[in-house]
Each structure stands twice: as C-alpha cells, then as structure tokens.
Short mmCIF file of C-alpha atoms in Angstrom, two decimals:
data_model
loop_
_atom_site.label_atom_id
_atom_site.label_comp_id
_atom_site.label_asym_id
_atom_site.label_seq_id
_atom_site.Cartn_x
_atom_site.Cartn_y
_atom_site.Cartn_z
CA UNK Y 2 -55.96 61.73 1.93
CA UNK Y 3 -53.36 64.26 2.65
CA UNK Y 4 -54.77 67.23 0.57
CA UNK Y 5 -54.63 68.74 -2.61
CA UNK Y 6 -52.44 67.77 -4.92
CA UNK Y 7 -51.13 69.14 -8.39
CA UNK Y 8 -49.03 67.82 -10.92
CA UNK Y 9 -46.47 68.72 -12.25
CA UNK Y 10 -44.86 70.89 -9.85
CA UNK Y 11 -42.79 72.72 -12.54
CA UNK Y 12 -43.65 73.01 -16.21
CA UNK Y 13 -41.41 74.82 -18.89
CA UNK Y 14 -42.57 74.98 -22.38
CA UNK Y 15 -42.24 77.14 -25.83
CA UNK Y 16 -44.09 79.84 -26.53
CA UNK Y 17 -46.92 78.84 -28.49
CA UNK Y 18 -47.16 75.70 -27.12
CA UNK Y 19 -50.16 74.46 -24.98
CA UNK Y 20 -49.54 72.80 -21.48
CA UNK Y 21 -52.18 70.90 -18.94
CA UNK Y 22 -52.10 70.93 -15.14
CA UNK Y 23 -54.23 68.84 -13.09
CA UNK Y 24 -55.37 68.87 -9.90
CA UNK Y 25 -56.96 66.53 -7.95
CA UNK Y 26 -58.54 68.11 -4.84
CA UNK Y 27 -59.55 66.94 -1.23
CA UNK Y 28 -62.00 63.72 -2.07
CA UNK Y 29 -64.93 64.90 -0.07
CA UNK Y 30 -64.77 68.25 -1.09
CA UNK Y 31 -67.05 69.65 -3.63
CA UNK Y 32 -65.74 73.41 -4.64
CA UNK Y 33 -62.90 73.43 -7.01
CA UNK Y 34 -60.88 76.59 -7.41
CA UNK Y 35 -58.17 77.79 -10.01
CA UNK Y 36 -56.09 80.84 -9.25
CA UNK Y 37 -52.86 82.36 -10.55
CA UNK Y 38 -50.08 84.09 -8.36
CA UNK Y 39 -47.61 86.20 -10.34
CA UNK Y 40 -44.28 87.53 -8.42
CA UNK Y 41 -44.88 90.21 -5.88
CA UNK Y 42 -49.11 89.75 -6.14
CA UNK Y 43 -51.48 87.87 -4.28
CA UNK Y 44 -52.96 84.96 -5.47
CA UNK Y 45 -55.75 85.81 -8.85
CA UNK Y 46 -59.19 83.80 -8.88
CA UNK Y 47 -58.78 82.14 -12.23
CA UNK Y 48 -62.41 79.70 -12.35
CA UNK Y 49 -64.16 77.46 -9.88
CA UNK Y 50 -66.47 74.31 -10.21
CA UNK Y 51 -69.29 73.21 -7.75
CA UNK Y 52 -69.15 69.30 -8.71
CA UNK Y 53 -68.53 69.11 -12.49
CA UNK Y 54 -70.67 72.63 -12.81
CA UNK Y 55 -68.09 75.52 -13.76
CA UNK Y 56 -70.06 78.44 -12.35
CA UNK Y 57 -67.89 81.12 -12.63
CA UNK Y 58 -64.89 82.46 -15.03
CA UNK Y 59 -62.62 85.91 -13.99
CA UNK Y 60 -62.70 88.22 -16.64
CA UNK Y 61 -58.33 87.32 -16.63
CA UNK Y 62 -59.71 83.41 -18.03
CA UNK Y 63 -59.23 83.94 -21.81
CA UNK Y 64 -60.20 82.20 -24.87
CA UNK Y 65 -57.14 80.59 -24.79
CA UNK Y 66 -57.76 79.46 -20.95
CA UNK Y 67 -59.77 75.72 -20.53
CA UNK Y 68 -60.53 74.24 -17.03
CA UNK Y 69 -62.53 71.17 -17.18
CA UNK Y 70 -63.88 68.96 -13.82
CA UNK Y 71 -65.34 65.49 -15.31
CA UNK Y 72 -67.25 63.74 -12.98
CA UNK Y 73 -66.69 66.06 -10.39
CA UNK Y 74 -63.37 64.53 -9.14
CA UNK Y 75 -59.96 65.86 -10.48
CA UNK Y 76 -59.62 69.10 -12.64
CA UNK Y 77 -57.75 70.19 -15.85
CA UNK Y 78 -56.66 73.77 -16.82
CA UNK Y 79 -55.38 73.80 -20.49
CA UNK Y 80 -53.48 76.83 -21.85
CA UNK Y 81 -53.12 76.89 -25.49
CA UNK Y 82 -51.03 78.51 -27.59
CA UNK Y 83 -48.81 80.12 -24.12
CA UNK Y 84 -47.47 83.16 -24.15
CA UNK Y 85 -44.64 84.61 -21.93
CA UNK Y 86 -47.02 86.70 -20.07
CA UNK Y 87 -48.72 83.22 -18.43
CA UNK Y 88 -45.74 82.52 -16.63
CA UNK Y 89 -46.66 82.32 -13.43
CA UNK Y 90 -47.74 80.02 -10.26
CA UNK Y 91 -51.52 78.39 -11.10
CA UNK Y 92 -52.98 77.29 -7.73
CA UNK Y 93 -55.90 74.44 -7.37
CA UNK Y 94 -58.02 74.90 -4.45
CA UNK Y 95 -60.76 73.07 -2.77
CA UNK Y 96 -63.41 73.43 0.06
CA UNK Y 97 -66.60 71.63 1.05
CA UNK Y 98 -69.70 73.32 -0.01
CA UNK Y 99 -70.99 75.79 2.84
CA UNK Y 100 -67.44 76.16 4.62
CA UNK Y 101 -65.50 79.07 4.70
CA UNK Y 102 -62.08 77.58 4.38
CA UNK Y 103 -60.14 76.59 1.01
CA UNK Y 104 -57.24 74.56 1.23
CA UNK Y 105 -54.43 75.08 -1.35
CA UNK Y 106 -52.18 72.72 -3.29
CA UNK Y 107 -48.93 73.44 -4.23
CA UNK Y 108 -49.16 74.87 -7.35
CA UNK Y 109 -47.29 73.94 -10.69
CA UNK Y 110 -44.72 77.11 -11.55
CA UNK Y 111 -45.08 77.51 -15.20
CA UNK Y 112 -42.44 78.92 -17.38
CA UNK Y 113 -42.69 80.13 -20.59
CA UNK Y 114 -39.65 80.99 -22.89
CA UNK C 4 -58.88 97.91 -8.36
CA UNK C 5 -57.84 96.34 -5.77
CA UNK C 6 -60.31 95.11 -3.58
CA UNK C 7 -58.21 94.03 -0.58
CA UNK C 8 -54.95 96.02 0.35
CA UNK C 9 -52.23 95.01 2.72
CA UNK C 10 -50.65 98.47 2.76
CA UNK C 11 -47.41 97.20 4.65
CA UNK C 12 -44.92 94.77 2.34
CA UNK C 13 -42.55 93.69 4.92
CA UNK C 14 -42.66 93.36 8.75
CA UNK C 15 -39.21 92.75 11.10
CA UNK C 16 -39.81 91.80 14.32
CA UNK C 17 -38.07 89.99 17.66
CA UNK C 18 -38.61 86.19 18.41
CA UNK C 19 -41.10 86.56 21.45
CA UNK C 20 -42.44 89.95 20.41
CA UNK C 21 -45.81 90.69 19.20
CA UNK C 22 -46.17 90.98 15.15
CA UNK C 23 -49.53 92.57 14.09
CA UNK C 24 -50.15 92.21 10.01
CA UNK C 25 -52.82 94.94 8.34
CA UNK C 26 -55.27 94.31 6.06
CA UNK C 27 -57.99 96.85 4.79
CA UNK C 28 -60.51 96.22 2.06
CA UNK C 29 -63.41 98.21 -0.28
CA UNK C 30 -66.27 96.10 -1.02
CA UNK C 31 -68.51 96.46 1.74
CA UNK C 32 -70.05 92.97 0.64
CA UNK C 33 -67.55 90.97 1.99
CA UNK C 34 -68.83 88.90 5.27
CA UNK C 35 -65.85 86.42 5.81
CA UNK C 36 -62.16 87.37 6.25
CA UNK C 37 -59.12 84.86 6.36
CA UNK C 38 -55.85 84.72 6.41
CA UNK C 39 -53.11 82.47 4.56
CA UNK C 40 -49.19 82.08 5.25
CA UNK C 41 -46.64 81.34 2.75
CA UNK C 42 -43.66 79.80 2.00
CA UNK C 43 -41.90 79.91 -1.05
CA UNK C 44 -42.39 77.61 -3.65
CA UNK C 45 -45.43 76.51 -1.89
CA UNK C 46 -49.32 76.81 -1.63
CA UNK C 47 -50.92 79.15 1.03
CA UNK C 48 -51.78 77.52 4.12
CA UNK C 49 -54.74 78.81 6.10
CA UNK C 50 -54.38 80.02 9.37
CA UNK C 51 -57.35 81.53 10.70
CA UNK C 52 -60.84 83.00 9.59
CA UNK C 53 -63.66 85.40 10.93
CA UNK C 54 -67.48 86.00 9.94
CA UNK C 55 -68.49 89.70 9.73
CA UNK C 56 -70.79 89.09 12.91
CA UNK C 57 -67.99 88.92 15.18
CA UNK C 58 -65.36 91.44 16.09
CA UNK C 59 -62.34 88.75 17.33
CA UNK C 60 -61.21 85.08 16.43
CA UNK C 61 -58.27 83.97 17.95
CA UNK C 62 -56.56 80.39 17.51
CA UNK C 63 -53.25 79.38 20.03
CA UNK C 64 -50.65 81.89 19.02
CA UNK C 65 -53.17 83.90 16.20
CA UNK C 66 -56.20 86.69 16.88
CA UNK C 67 -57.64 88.17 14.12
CA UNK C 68 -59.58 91.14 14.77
CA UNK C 69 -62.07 92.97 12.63
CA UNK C 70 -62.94 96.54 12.64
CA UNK C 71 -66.24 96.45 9.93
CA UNK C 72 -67.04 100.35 10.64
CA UNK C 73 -63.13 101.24 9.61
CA UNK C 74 -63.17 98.30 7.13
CA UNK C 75 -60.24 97.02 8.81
CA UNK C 76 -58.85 93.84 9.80
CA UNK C 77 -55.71 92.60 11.72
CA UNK C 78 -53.52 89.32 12.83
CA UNK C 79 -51.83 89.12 15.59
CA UNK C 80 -48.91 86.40 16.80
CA UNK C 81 -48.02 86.53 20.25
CA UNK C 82 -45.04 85.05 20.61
CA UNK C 83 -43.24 85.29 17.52
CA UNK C 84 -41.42 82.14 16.86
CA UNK C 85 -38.25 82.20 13.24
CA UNK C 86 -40.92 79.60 12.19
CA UNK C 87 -43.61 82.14 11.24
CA UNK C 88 -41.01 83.90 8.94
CA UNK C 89 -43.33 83.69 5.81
CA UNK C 90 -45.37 86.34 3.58
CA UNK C 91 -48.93 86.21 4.94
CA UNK C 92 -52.05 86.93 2.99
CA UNK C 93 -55.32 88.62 3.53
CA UNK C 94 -58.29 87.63 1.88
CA UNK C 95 -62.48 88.00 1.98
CA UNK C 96 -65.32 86.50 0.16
CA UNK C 97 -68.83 87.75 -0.05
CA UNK C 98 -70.30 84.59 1.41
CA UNK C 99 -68.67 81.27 2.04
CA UNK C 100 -68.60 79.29 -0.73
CA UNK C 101 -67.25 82.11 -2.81
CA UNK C 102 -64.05 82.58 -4.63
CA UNK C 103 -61.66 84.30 -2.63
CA UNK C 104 -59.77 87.91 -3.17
CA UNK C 105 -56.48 88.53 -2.03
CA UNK C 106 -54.18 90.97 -1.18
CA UNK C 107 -50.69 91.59 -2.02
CA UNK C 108 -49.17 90.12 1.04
CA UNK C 109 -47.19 91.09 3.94
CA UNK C 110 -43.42 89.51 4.62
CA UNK C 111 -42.74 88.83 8.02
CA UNK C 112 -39.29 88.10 9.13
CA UNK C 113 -38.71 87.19 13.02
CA UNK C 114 -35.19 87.49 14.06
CA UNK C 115 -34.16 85.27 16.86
#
C-alpha cells in the first residue's frame, strides 16, 4: 500500500455541472478526512468519516456538497451544480483511529469555468 | 477567525543555517500540534508532531518546540538543506482523532 490515493488528479468542468472525486485511503486506516486548499490558504476541513459513519460536516460543506464512505473503504465527494467559487485543491486524508497523524493524498485540482 | 496563524509568509535562509518557522494559535483546547511541508501540486506531508504535555519533539534535522503559556509553537531545521525549499504548515487538533486546523503557511526558500 503506498498511501492515499485520489483520482483524478485534475478535473475541469462547466459551471453548473456536477463532478465526483474519490479517494481511497490507507487500507488499515479508519478516519477519513475531506479538506479544501484554495491559493494562498491553508488547507479547510471539509467532512470526515470514522468507518462508513460521517460524524462531522464544516459549516463551508453546503447543500450542494455530498461525501459518501460505503463500507468504510474508499470515499466520494460529489459537487453538484459547481460554481466558479469551488475551484480549488480538495484533499482526502486518512489516519488510524487514536493516532495523531493524518496522511494526505494528492489532491484532485478542480477547475471551474 | 482564524484559529491558527503563521504570522510570517516567507522565510530566506542559507544552506547549513538554522531556519525556525512560527506558529501561534487561539483556542486554548488544542492538545496536539503538527506540522506539514509542501510542494506544489502536491499533498502535505507530515513532518513532525507534539502533545500539549511536552515542551520539545525533535526528529533528525526537525525540533518542534511548544510554548503553551505564550500559545506558541516553533520548527526548527538545523542544517538547512535546497531540499526543504517548500511552504510548511502549522496545524492543531483538540484531541487526536480530530479534524485538523491549519494555518496559512510559511514559504521557506534555502539558497545554496
């Protein structure tokens, strides 16, 4: 296992449209995290799951914001209906229940025009 | 409001020399304190954490001290090496399993 991963890296789409990212996180970890980096800030806590439990949503997770974890494995954030103001990076992270450290994918860089 | 400040956006310093990064938060709830570096177009990697009950972590090259009264924290890289040219972040959670809260980052450039 060599960490998190998300797909797709890079994601450009209409306004208006709706996009998925997924991430699948380190297999033995239980804690899944969503956050958003936008140019010049730090990274924004978006959502996180404990197993398939989502236990907590940031006041910045909209209606239009969706982040499922099925089973507990891999995990989904749907935007519908984008809007220019959610371009930005959307990190996935993960970390094993009772540890301090979260590891960090990649991120998918979403553009919306 | 922002929770976690890194008051300082860039940093220069000489391959070899010391580079200390600042960090200062609010919420007096926080107990654990870590710190991430960056590179563009990439996730943040961790580099090193502390717990609230101690005053000092340190990690090869990396210390991380932590001033609770002042509400204070600090990295440290002794040497510098062009390789840690990144934009390190600060962040703290209230217990450790919780999300995380960041600051705004810190470039550092080392010049050889």
């Amino acid at each position: 296992d060599t960490g998190v991963s998300q797909n797709p890296r890079h994601k450009i789409t209409k306004r208006g449209q709706n996009v998925t990212f997924r991430c699948d996180p380190i297999s033995e970890h239980n804690r899944l995290y969503w956050y958003r980096q936008t140019l010049g800030q730090g990274p924004e806590f978006l959502t996180y799951f404990q197993n398939e439990a989502q236990l907590e949503k940031s006041r910045l997770l909209s209606d239009r914001f969706s982040a499922e974890r099925p089973k507990g494995s891999f995990s989904t954030l749907e935007i519908q209906r984008t809007e220019q103001g959610d371009s930005a990076m959307y990190l996935c992270a993960s970390s094993l229940f009772g540890n301090t450290e979260a590891f960090f994918g990649q991120g998918t860089r979403l553009t919306v025009v | 409001d922002q929770q976690v400040k890194q008051n300082s956006p860039s940093l220069s310093v000489q391959e070899g020399r010391i580079s200390i990064l600042n960090c200062d938060y609010t919420n007096s709830m926080f107990d654990y304190f870590l710190w991430y570096k960056k590179y563009p177009a990439e996730g943040p990697t961790f580099l090193i954490s502390i717990s609230s009950i101690k005053d000092k972590n340190e990690d090869g090259r990396f210390t991380v001290f932590l001033n609770k009264s002042a509400k204070h924290l600090s990295l440290h890289i002794v040497p510098s090496q062009p390789g840690d040219s990144a934009v390190y972040f600060c962040a703290a959670k209230k217990s450790s399993g919780d999300k995380l809260t960041f600051g705004t980052g810190t470039r550092l450039a080392v010049r050889p």
